[in-house]
XYZ file of C-alpha atoms in Angstrom:
674
model
C -50.310 79.991 -61.080
C -53.469 81.860 -60.701
C -56.676 79.605 -60.727
C -59.722 80.616 -62.800
C -62.385 82.286 -60.729
C -64.956 79.792 -61.842
C -64.750 76.191 -63.216
C -67.463 73.868 -64.190
C -67.048 71.880 -60.904
C -68.065 75.114 -58.839
C -71.606 75.164 -60.862
C -74.754 73.549 -59.660
C -77.611 73.334 -62.079
C -81.314 72.722 -61.097
C -80.497 71.551 -57.439
C -82.760 71.493 -54.396
C -80.264 72.931 -51.839
C -82.622 73.090 -48.927
C -85.199 75.423 -47.790
C -83.214 78.440 -46.528
C -80.242 80.486 -47.530
C -77.894 78.932 -45.092
C -78.403 75.622 -46.575
C -77.739 77.045 -50.023
C -74.681 78.640 -48.737
C -73.405 75.485 -47.396
C -74.091 73.665 -50.354
C -72.193 76.067 -52.659
C -69.427 75.965 -50.120
C -69.171 72.161 -50.291
C -68.559 72.613 -53.995
C -65.766 75.136 -53.169
C -64.275 72.581 -50.838
C -64.479 69.737 -53.520
C -62.626 71.862 -55.842
C -59.952 72.363 -53.393
C -60.929 76.276 -52.951
C -61.329 76.546 -48.982
C -59.489 75.580 -46.269
C -62.452 75.581 -43.683
C -66.226 74.962 -44.939
C -67.386 76.132 -41.636
C -65.467 79.244 -41.186
C -66.393 80.063 -44.886
C -70.075 79.423 -44.074
C -69.734 81.616 -40.831
C -68.116 84.667 -42.848
C -70.961 84.500 -45.412
C -73.750 84.220 -43.054
C -72.216 87.139 -41.205
C -72.346 89.353 -44.373
C -75.904 88.171 -44.639
C -76.584 89.559 -41.267
C -75.524 93.027 -42.138
C -78.100 93.403 -44.942
C -79.926 90.966 -47.489
C -78.110 90.032 -50.458
C -81.286 88.950 -52.491
C -81.697 91.389 -55.549
C -84.831 91.828 -57.805
C -85.520 89.520 -60.470
C -84.807 86.169 -58.671
C -81.082 86.781 -58.019
C -78.877 86.439 -54.704
C -75.283 87.238 -54.499
C -74.186 86.178 -51.127
C -70.491 86.981 -50.647
C -67.827 87.825 -48.334
C -63.931 88.271 -47.660
C -62.550 85.283 -45.837
C -59.029 83.941 -44.840
C -60.627 80.535 -45.768
C -59.996 81.141 -49.524
C -56.652 81.519 -51.192
C -57.894 83.017 -54.536
C -60.950 84.845 -55.611
C -63.832 82.224 -56.356
C -67.262 82.234 -57.497
C -69.810 79.223 -56.902
C -72.904 79.224 -58.993
C -76.313 77.375 -58.212
C -79.514 77.437 -60.420
C -82.136 76.457 -57.742
C -85.425 74.504 -57.825
C -87.245 75.355 -55.848
C -86.336 79.078 -55.254
C -84.847 80.231 -51.844
C -85.612 83.453 -50.050
C -82.813 85.626 -49.951
C -84.556 88.978 -48.757
C -85.293 90.573 -52.327
C -88.324 92.858 -52.255
C -89.849 90.759 -55.046
C -89.500 87.266 -53.692
C -87.161 84.142 -53.617
C -84.380 83.548 -55.894
C -83.411 80.545 -58.457
C -79.850 82.150 -59.646
C -77.311 82.499 -56.599
C -73.751 83.198 -56.969
C -71.489 82.688 -53.915
C -68.684 85.165 -54.030
C -65.596 84.376 -51.937
C -62.553 86.671 -51.797
C -59.340 86.373 -49.902
C -59.166 88.683 -46.914
C -56.414 90.671 -48.685
C -57.633 90.143 -52.028
C -55.682 92.545 -54.372
C -57.442 95.150 -56.455
C -57.298 93.563 -59.704
C -59.243 90.478 -58.257
C -61.822 92.811 -56.639
C -62.331 94.497 -59.948
C -62.835 91.002 -61.662
C -65.693 90.291 -59.152
C -67.561 93.542 -59.500
C -67.691 92.967 -63.179
C -69.882 90.041 -62.518
C -72.180 91.769 -59.996
C -72.390 94.762 -62.832
C -73.532 92.186 -65.318
C -76.335 91.238 -63.115
C -78.304 94.224 -63.971
C -78.153 93.145 -67.527
C -81.493 91.318 -68.477
C -80.039 89.365 -71.414
C -77.089 87.935 -69.240
C -79.624 87.013 -66.627
C -81.798 85.235 -69.148
C -78.874 83.373 -70.259
C -78.142 81.772 -67.159
C -81.577 80.815 -66.797
C -81.524 79.190 -70.261
C -77.776 77.480 -70.044
C -78.108 73.462 -70.739
C -74.834 72.827 -69.075
C -72.026 73.788 -66.742
C -69.463 74.831 -69.134
C -72.035 77.221 -70.723
C -72.417 78.955 -67.268
C -68.606 79.099 -66.889
C -68.455 80.547 -70.476
C -71.002 83.256 -69.658
C -69.550 84.208 -66.539
C -65.972 84.265 -67.927
C -67.147 86.663 -70.638
C -68.007 89.176 -68.146
C -65.282 88.906 -65.780
C -62.349 88.611 -68.358
C -63.952 90.838 -71.248
C -62.492 90.909 -74.889
C -60.785 94.139 -75.445
C -62.870 96.992 -76.942
C -62.316 97.687 -80.530
C -60.566 100.905 -81.605
C -62.837 103.978 -81.742
C -64.227 104.990 -84.898
C -63.120 107.965 -86.581
C -64.631 111.126 -85.360
C -67.679 112.601 -86.920
C -67.877 116.099 -88.234
C -69.255 118.074 -85.053
C -72.774 119.025 -84.736
C -74.246 122.120 -83.451
C -73.965 121.832 -79.579
C -77.002 120.959 -77.698
C -78.319 122.527 -74.589
C -76.205 121.577 -71.729
C -77.636 118.566 -69.980
C -77.777 118.229 -66.122
C -74.772 116.774 -64.648
C -74.956 114.282 -61.802
C -72.091 112.779 -59.711
C -72.546 109.716 -57.407
C -71.010 107.874 -54.531
C -71.820 103.985 -54.033
C -70.262 101.833 -51.193
C -71.648 98.917 -49.352
C -70.128 97.272 -46.165
C -67.806 94.610 -47.985
C -67.426 96.714 -51.297
C -67.398 93.574 -53.517
C -70.804 93.569 -55.226
C -73.661 95.888 -54.340
C -71.329 98.789 -54.865
C -70.690 98.091 -58.193
C -74.110 96.925 -58.949
C -75.648 100.235 -57.635
C -73.214 102.281 -59.767
C -74.139 100.494 -63.036
C -77.720 100.539 -62.329
C -77.589 104.199 -61.605
C -75.369 104.711 -64.769
C -77.749 102.919 -66.968
C -80.713 105.109 -65.581
C -78.763 108.280 -66.101
C -78.083 107.422 -69.797
C -81.829 106.778 -70.280
C -82.612 110.245 -68.591
C -80.102 111.936 -70.930
C -77.707 113.303 -68.146
C -74.040 113.606 -67.619
C -73.297 111.004 -65.018
C -69.943 110.153 -63.123
C -69.718 107.436 -60.428
C -67.032 107.115 -57.626
C -67.208 103.450 -56.295
C -65.957 103.346 -52.814
C -65.224 99.444 -52.956
C -62.745 96.797 -52.186
C -60.989 97.221 -55.475
C -60.215 100.865 -54.622
C -61.498 103.936 -55.913
C -60.715 106.782 -58.396
C -61.725 109.868 -56.557
C -63.887 112.419 -58.458
C -61.745 115.211 -59.736
C -62.215 118.685 -58.190
C -63.623 120.067 -61.840
C -66.217 117.092 -62.038
C -67.637 118.064 -58.473
C -67.644 121.587 -59.269
C -69.460 121.111 -62.535
C -72.084 118.631 -60.741
C -75.688 119.987 -60.453
C -76.244 117.110 -57.954
C -74.975 114.366 -56.005
C -76.591 110.932 -55.273
C -74.881 109.115 -52.232
C -76.031 105.382 -52.600
C -74.203 104.185 -49.520
C -74.246 101.778 -46.535
C -71.209 103.205 -45.081
C -69.919 106.686 -44.383
C -68.947 108.583 -47.458
C -65.128 109.118 -47.732
C -64.173 112.739 -47.957
C -67.709 113.971 -47.883
C -66.878 117.542 -47.548
C -65.660 117.649 -51.091
C -69.600 118.092 -52.101
C -70.516 120.822 -49.480
C -73.140 122.946 -50.560
C -74.398 120.642 -53.486
C -78.217 119.195 -53.591
C -77.897 115.606 -52.554
C -80.340 112.629 -52.734
C -79.121 110.089 -50.227
C -80.041 106.397 -49.500
C -78.916 102.956 -48.819
C -77.078 101.124 -51.681
C -80.003 98.956 -52.216
C -82.310 101.638 -53.341
C -80.053 102.498 -56.180
C -80.184 98.886 -57.529
C -84.205 98.848 -57.170
C -84.938 102.140 -58.079
C -82.135 103.665 -59.981
C -84.484 105.807 -62.433
C -86.493 107.091 -59.667
C -83.279 108.238 -57.648
C -81.942 109.829 -60.892
C -85.262 111.685 -61.496
C -85.207 112.909 -57.895
C -81.481 114.372 -58.399
C -82.546 116.155 -61.753
C -85.287 117.864 -59.763
C -83.148 118.732 -56.854
C -80.660 120.211 -59.202
C -83.124 123.009 -59.867
C -84.890 123.103 -56.487
C -83.226 126.200 -54.164
C -84.747 124.292 -51.267
C -83.454 120.713 -51.884
C -81.479 119.090 -49.194
C -77.699 120.035 -49.409
C -74.507 118.432 -48.220
C -73.560 120.080 -45.108
C -69.925 121.547 -44.723
C -67.401 124.251 -45.607
C -68.689 127.132 -47.528
C -65.335 126.973 -49.497
C -66.397 126.176 -52.969
C -65.410 122.710 -54.626
C -63.894 124.813 -57.491
C -61.276 126.058 -55.347
C -59.766 122.587 -54.998
C -56.847 121.648 -57.278
C -57.875 120.074 -60.238
C -56.787 116.335 -60.896
C -54.388 114.862 -58.377
C -54.387 117.107 -55.187
C -50.880 118.437 -54.071
C -49.385 117.383 -50.797
C -50.444 120.627 -48.893
C -54.304 119.786 -49.810
C -53.737 115.973 -49.203
C -52.149 116.830 -45.686
C -55.174 119.087 -44.733
C -57.640 116.326 -45.737
C -55.796 113.969 -43.675
C -55.611 116.273 -40.320
C -59.277 117.123 -41.020
C -60.205 113.320 -40.952
C -58.631 113.094 -37.772
C -60.337 116.123 -36.233
C -63.735 115.015 -37.590
C -63.627 111.578 -35.719
C -62.342 113.212 -32.682
C -65.082 115.700 -32.188
C -67.667 113.267 -31.184
C -65.522 112.151 -28.259
C -65.015 115.630 -27.311
C -68.902 116.529 -27.603
C -70.048 113.580 -25.657
C -67.145 113.555 -22.927
C -67.394 117.441 -22.850
C -71.286 117.519 -22.104
C -71.060 114.732 -19.920
C -68.575 116.153 -17.460
C -70.656 119.639 -17.884
C -73.883 117.398 -16.566
C -71.606 116.004 -13.683
C -70.792 119.665 -12.504
C -74.491 120.417 -12.886
C -75.709 117.641 -10.502
C -72.636 117.251 -8.303
C -71.270 120.788 -8.293
C -67.775 121.779 -9.392
C -65.969 120.179 -6.567
C -66.435 116.804 -8.312
C -63.641 117.770 -10.727
C -61.083 118.105 -7.866
C -62.606 116.232 -4.655
C -60.857 116.820 -1.339
C -58.323 114.478 0.269
C -57.351 113.073 -3.273
C -60.427 111.086 -3.438
C -61.729 109.657 -6.993
C -64.693 111.279 -8.150
C -66.797 108.263 -8.205
C -65.929 107.380 -4.704
C -66.479 110.939 -3.391
C -69.959 110.953 -5.093
C -70.595 107.717 -3.383
C -69.960 108.960 0.098
C -73.544 109.915 1.010
C -74.873 107.251 -0.920
C -72.653 104.801 0.634
C -73.170 105.951 3.956
C -76.913 105.758 3.997
C -76.902 102.273 2.648
C -74.397 101.040 5.153
C -76.537 102.506 8.152
C -80.133 101.589 6.830
C -79.168 98.653 4.325
C -81.803 99.942 2.047
C -82.311 102.898 -0.502
C -85.370 103.870 1.237
C -85.620 107.428 2.558
C -82.278 108.187 0.637
C -81.603 112.072 0.855
C -82.363 113.236 -2.734
C -78.868 115.041 -2.537
C -77.068 111.948 -2.087
C -78.660 110.198 -5.237
C -78.280 113.388 -7.180
C -74.581 113.826 -6.261
C -73.744 110.143 -7.192
C -75.428 110.397 -10.500
C -73.396 113.378 -11.160
C -70.166 111.704 -10.110
C -71.286 108.846 -12.751
C -71.935 111.425 -15.456
C -68.433 112.978 -14.644
C -66.656 109.533 -14.718
C -68.128 108.681 -17.927
C -67.298 111.969 -19.642
C -63.644 111.837 -18.440
C -63.633 108.197 -19.851
C -64.895 109.426 -23.070
C -62.241 112.321 -22.949
C -59.490 109.882 -22.425
C -59.995 108.758 -26.262
C -59.615 112.574 -27.586
C -55.896 112.285 -28.514
C -55.926 108.460 -29.504
C -59.143 108.961 -31.838
C -57.370 111.911 -33.634
C -54.149 110.000 -34.198
C -55.955 106.663 -35.017
C -58.081 108.426 -37.734
C -55.320 110.443 -39.145
C -53.561 107.394 -39.620
C -56.723 105.901 -40.945
C -57.074 108.668 -43.641
C -53.469 107.782 -44.830
C -53.370 103.669 -44.677
C -57.100 103.043 -44.539
C -58.326 100.345 -42.002
C -54.910 98.865 -41.393
C -53.785 102.377 -40.099
C -56.319 102.290 -37.294
C -54.545 100.079 -34.744
C -51.163 101.837 -34.830
C -52.681 105.255 -35.097
C -54.758 104.592 -31.661
C -51.461 103.193 -30.244
C -49.609 106.357 -31.279
C -52.222 108.584 -29.382
C -52.055 106.536 -26.476
C -48.302 107.003 -26.278
C -48.640 110.637 -27.037
C -50.783 110.875 -23.828
C -48.449 108.690 -21.826
C -45.401 110.667 -22.816
C -47.293 114.180 -22.314
C -47.089 114.959 -25.976
C -50.743 115.993 -25.976
C -52.575 117.170 -28.951
C -49.480 117.874 -30.858
C -47.958 114.549 -30.061
C -51.390 112.911 -31.359
C -50.961 114.600 -34.592
C -47.284 113.639 -35.089
C -47.708 110.079 -34.080
C -50.884 109.878 -36.038
C -48.848 110.765 -39.350
C -46.024 108.603 -38.566
C -48.356 105.426 -37.777
C -50.071 106.292 -41.125
C -47.395 106.311 -43.272
C -45.502 103.365 -41.662
C -48.563 101.295 -42.184
C -48.873 102.494 -45.632
C -45.358 101.484 -46.378
C -45.573 98.229 -44.945
C -48.935 97.393 -46.951
C -47.032 98.029 -50.467
C -44.413 95.400 -49.722
C -45.005 92.535 -51.854
C -45.521 89.288 -50.209
C -46.451 85.920 -51.294
C -50.246 85.117 -51.976
C -50.640 82.760 -49.010
C -48.979 85.480 -46.607
C -51.428 88.169 -47.727
C -54.120 87.448 -45.144
C -51.902 88.174 -42.319
C -50.956 91.515 -43.671
C -53.932 93.831 -42.568
C -54.820 91.958 -39.242
C -51.178 90.975 -38.026
C -48.253 92.339 -40.072
C -49.319 95.869 -40.680
C -50.609 96.563 -37.223
C -47.623 94.940 -35.464
C -44.950 96.365 -37.265
C -46.344 100.024 -37.815
C -47.299 100.013 -33.852
C -43.655 98.930 -33.189
C -42.157 101.758 -35.357
C -44.163 104.638 -34.194
C -43.933 103.433 -30.587
C -40.105 103.216 -30.609
C -39.922 106.584 -32.158
C -42.395 108.072 -29.875
C -40.705 106.483 -26.725
C -37.107 106.807 -27.606
C -36.980 109.996 -29.909
C -39.864 112.277 -29.901
C -41.506 111.759 -26.614
C -39.448 114.384 -24.483
C -39.407 117.105 -27.408
C -43.373 116.881 -27.780
C -43.812 116.926 -24.107
C -41.519 119.965 -23.635
C -43.467 121.531 -26.695
C -46.761 120.962 -25.153
C -46.011 122.124 -21.875
C -44.264 125.274 -22.853
C -47.448 126.145 -24.924
C -49.585 125.430 -22.127
C -47.411 127.677 -19.806
C -47.438 130.427 -22.362
C -51.271 130.450 -22.508
C -51.514 130.351 -18.749
C -49.155 133.073 -18.355
C -50.884 135.426 -20.779
C -52.299 138.434 -19.189
C -53.646 141.974 -20.323
C -53.157 142.976 -23.941
C -51.695 139.550 -25.212
C -54.630 137.361 -24.017
C -57.178 139.847 -25.796
C -54.875 139.476 -28.903
C -55.297 135.635 -28.499
C -59.165 135.992 -28.474
C -59.215 138.296 -31.565
C -57.295 135.519 -33.503
C -59.509 132.742 -32.331
C -62.634 134.742 -33.197
C -61.390 135.527 -36.574
C -60.507 131.741 -37.196
C -63.817 130.648 -36.125
C -65.423 133.088 -38.542
C -63.402 132.698 -41.386
C -64.923 129.531 -43.168
C -67.814 128.856 -40.894
C -67.102 125.112 -40.074
C -64.200 124.658 -42.548
C -60.817 123.730 -41.980
C -59.644 126.956 -40.189
C -62.514 126.933 -37.967
C -61.868 123.251 -37.163
C -58.296 123.964 -36.334
C -59.310 126.774 -33.738
C -61.852 124.408 -32.162
C -59.680 121.271 -31.952
C -57.004 123.463 -30.361
C -59.487 124.636 -27.855
C -60.855 121.229 -27.017
C -57.723 119.207 -27.049
C -56.108 121.770 -24.430
C -59.229 122.023 -22.339
C -58.256 121.045 -18.750
C -60.819 121.912 -16.015
C -58.018 122.709 -13.392
C -56.368 125.435 -15.709
C -58.413 128.584 -16.137
C -56.372 129.821 -19.277
C -57.631 126.666 -21.375
C -61.173 127.386 -20.145
C -60.988 130.973 -21.335
C -59.795 129.709 -24.894
C -62.816 127.311 -24.837
C -65.143 130.366 -23.983
C -63.787 132.470 -26.718
C -63.892 129.870 -29.208
C -67.452 129.000 -28.707
C -69.012 132.341 -28.245
C -67.203 133.452 -31.279
C -68.512 130.412 -33.114
C -72.042 131.419 -32.069
C -71.870 134.927 -33.675
C -72.211 134.351 -37.581
C -75.523 132.264 -37.320
C -76.972 134.646 -34.725
C -75.760 137.729 -36.733
C -77.374 136.397 -39.962
C -80.536 135.575 -38.107
C -80.950 139.038 -36.370
C -79.835 140.996 -39.804
C -82.618 139.235 -41.855
C -85.028 140.070 -39.149
C -84.208 143.583 -39.058
C -83.899 144.400 -42.705
C -85.535 141.353 -44.407
C -85.893 143.413 -47.686
C -82.068 142.906 -48.253
C -82.223 139.254 -48.164
C -84.091 136.701 -50.476
C -86.997 134.519 -49.302
C -84.889 131.270 -48.802
C -82.457 133.528 -46.825
C -85.182 134.904 -44.647
C -86.133 131.187 -43.885
C -82.774 130.314 -43.039
C -82.475 133.134 -40.924
C -85.359 131.936 -38.772
C -83.663 128.597 -38.381
C -80.488 130.161 -37.509
C -81.679 131.453 -34.098
C -81.605 128.118 -33.058
C -78.638 126.887 -34.668
C -76.444 129.840 -33.421
C -77.899 129.064 -29.762
C -76.811 125.978 -29.993
C -73.137 126.737 -31.193
C -73.647 125.437 -35.089
C -71.767 127.807 -36.934
C -72.682 126.189 -40.149
C -76.097 127.859 -39.674
C -74.529 130.818 -41.426
C -73.091 128.948 -44.646
C -76.220 129.595 -47.038
C -75.990 133.463 -46.621
C -72.065 133.233 -47.154
C -72.118 130.832 -50.182
C -74.591 133.620 -51.680
C -72.763 136.399 -50.876
C -69.220 135.761 -49.369
C -67.431 138.940 -50.121
C -69.858 141.061 -47.874
C -70.963 138.219 -45.342
C -67.697 136.671 -44.237
C -65.802 139.853 -43.426
C -68.705 141.071 -41.592
C -68.736 137.623 -39.776
C -65.082 137.979 -38.906
C -65.640 141.225 -37.459
C -68.196 140.488 -34.973
C -66.302 137.051 -33.893
C -63.131 139.046 -33.274
C -65.040 141.448 -31.060
C -66.609 138.605 -29.113
C -63.572 136.666 -28.775
C -61.600 139.669 -27.385
C -64.379 140.748 -25.008
C -64.755 137.210 -23.619
C -60.991 137.153 -22.892
C -61.175 140.694 -21.271
C -64.129 139.709 -19.083
C -62.360 136.563 -17.957
C -65.308 134.330 -18.908
C -64.680 130.452 -18.714
C -66.243 127.477 -20.095
C -65.994 123.752 -18.883
C -67.762 122.271 -21.735
C -66.780 122.181 -25.174
C -70.102 122.195 -27.018
C -73.698 123.182 -26.359
C -74.103 126.922 -26.746
C -76.265 128.667 -24.186
C -77.773 125.225 -23.251
C -74.548 124.743 -21.137
C -74.970 127.983 -19.387
C -74.354 126.033 -15.953
C -70.826 125.328 -16.912
C -70.056 128.926 -17.984
C -68.088 131.172 -15.538
C -69.094 134.799 -15.653
C -72.335 134.002 -17.674
C -73.395 137.538 -17.594
C -70.420 138.791 -19.448
C -70.443 135.718 -21.767
C -74.055 136.843 -22.871
C -72.806 140.497 -22.938
C -69.763 139.497 -25.273
C -71.975 137.306 -27.466
C -74.555 140.110 -27.981
C -72.088 142.881 -28.752
C -70.433 140.704 -31.318
C -73.932 139.681 -32.847
C -75.013 143.052 -33.353
C -71.674 144.225 -34.707
C -71.868 141.611 -37.160
C -75.529 142.073 -38.018
C -74.905 145.935 -38.600
C -71.689 145.310 -40.645
C -73.602 143.005 -43.032
C -76.519 145.347 -43.403
C -74.213 148.344 -44.117
C -72.316 146.152 -46.692
C -75.451 145.176 -48.466
C -76.994 148.217 -48.517
C -73.872 150.571 -49.499
C -71.537 147.985 -51.183
C -73.827 146.663 -53.885
C -72.253 144.043 -56.311
C -72.386 145.101 -59.977
C -74.433 141.903 -60.734
C -77.621 140.271 -59.100
C -76.643 138.304 -56.249
C -78.150 134.760 -56.709
C -80.305 133.229 -54.145
C -78.818 131.438 -51.195
C -79.055 127.735 -51.244
C -80.877 126.181 -48.840
C -79.718 125.417 -45.268
C -77.396 122.297 -45.208
C -79.553 119.295 -43.856
C -77.665 116.426 -44.505
């Protein structure tokens, strides 16, 4: 039988619990232990204090809500203490006299988390807080808390009144709230913002990304939103849904402390063309399916999640490798006599130390070569995580945190069997769906704590590992090897056609799914010893630099064809394009997609073809012109980039001058900055 969340023996009234928050938490944990609610008091105190170390749990108005998820409790439990004297929990306005300890099982179900969030939401109501301060008995406190965590059913709605004339359309705001544990602050921030929005008279919808799960905002709601509020202490899930929308972003605490101000800032941002906007694809949110997305869209979101988490490994590792080449020369990638790069780089340094037993008078070249070897080795180690990270976060997108371990394992197996990038995708999908299937198996309450940390990772890893080793390994390796051999054997017209295709993909959606697919294809196959992969990398980066550079050039040559915000964005696009940030062209494409995007694709295709024709190579997966030292045939790289930029600029100027739309084109949104 499920225990009540709070009982009278879990309530402490007007107690002196000690001078600091650890003493208060320990006193409340002792009350939980006395009621038989915890199996390890020290472990539970440690879990609560670990949560305190992430961010303070004190709230304005003399309230504190220390909380944690822990294997040392079997059912959701709330302990309450009314303190005298008050104790500091880090609130901005001083110490707290009302303290709730919320202890949830490690694998607490969604319904239990919703009950806990109900209490957090009640704490923003002044009448509820004052009733707690005035309570004369523990039973009265229990009744108050039970009234908010188990509310009575709402009465049926009254008959609809006669419709009145429709008022002017109010501003529409959507919000995302999320804190590290997703138990309390997530929901308090949501309700604080909701109350502030009601006072301001705006339409408001919130998605709480907490432990009780979340119901994603519909595509129609996002498309209708005039501004976005991100009140989060962790990453926003599926952030790309809000691409191009004005955004106000902060930690979750600000939404609790200053909800009126955040809503006012969002209202202002909704009508400000220069407001910060959510970065991402130019693809409008309205194009997404309404309601529940189909499996095609869902699969694309899953794959993009894996790619987005993989790219930092690619960028960091690739640039470190490029710097290694800069300092130690290209021979560091293939040292003579089969030596390891690090030991090869240490030769001159080690010889000098062995002879002189000192670093004094070290030849400058020896130290530089050793530094290059270290950088090359660091980059190689980071690159080793490329496929495991791709598979791990594909699995994460399907099964959340329990999918990470089996996903990384699947990626490691893909590398081991030679399945490469394709094997990582297949393994990540299998691992994610295996973890999701196992997580939905009904198990006893006492067993739930083992599911996310032991059972799901163990059996999902076993399933995907056996399938990869026994069934899929050789076919995936053969497919990867065949693709590599085909690319390496391309010559003449076929390789130029490949450059055209890659150039078109890089410019089609300016950082969206198609662009990311081309980039992932190039980076995942990057092999310093294979010239074919180096040419593909060069074509992808050069083509991706064309859109922002072309729009910068066009807005400089013919400023009269562009609005003032576009001209400002054009000045910034010079640096963005030079740095290989294709998204720098998004403001122009968002304002005028039918004339801008085809023009960008035209120039990107020309650049991709020329890079392939001129046999340009690139050993770094990012950096633009700032990794010039890693570009083979640098002069021809610059020629191809310049020609493509000019072609796109001329095309967009011609389209804007002679193919004018029938209605006035709205001003472009400000350049994405968040």
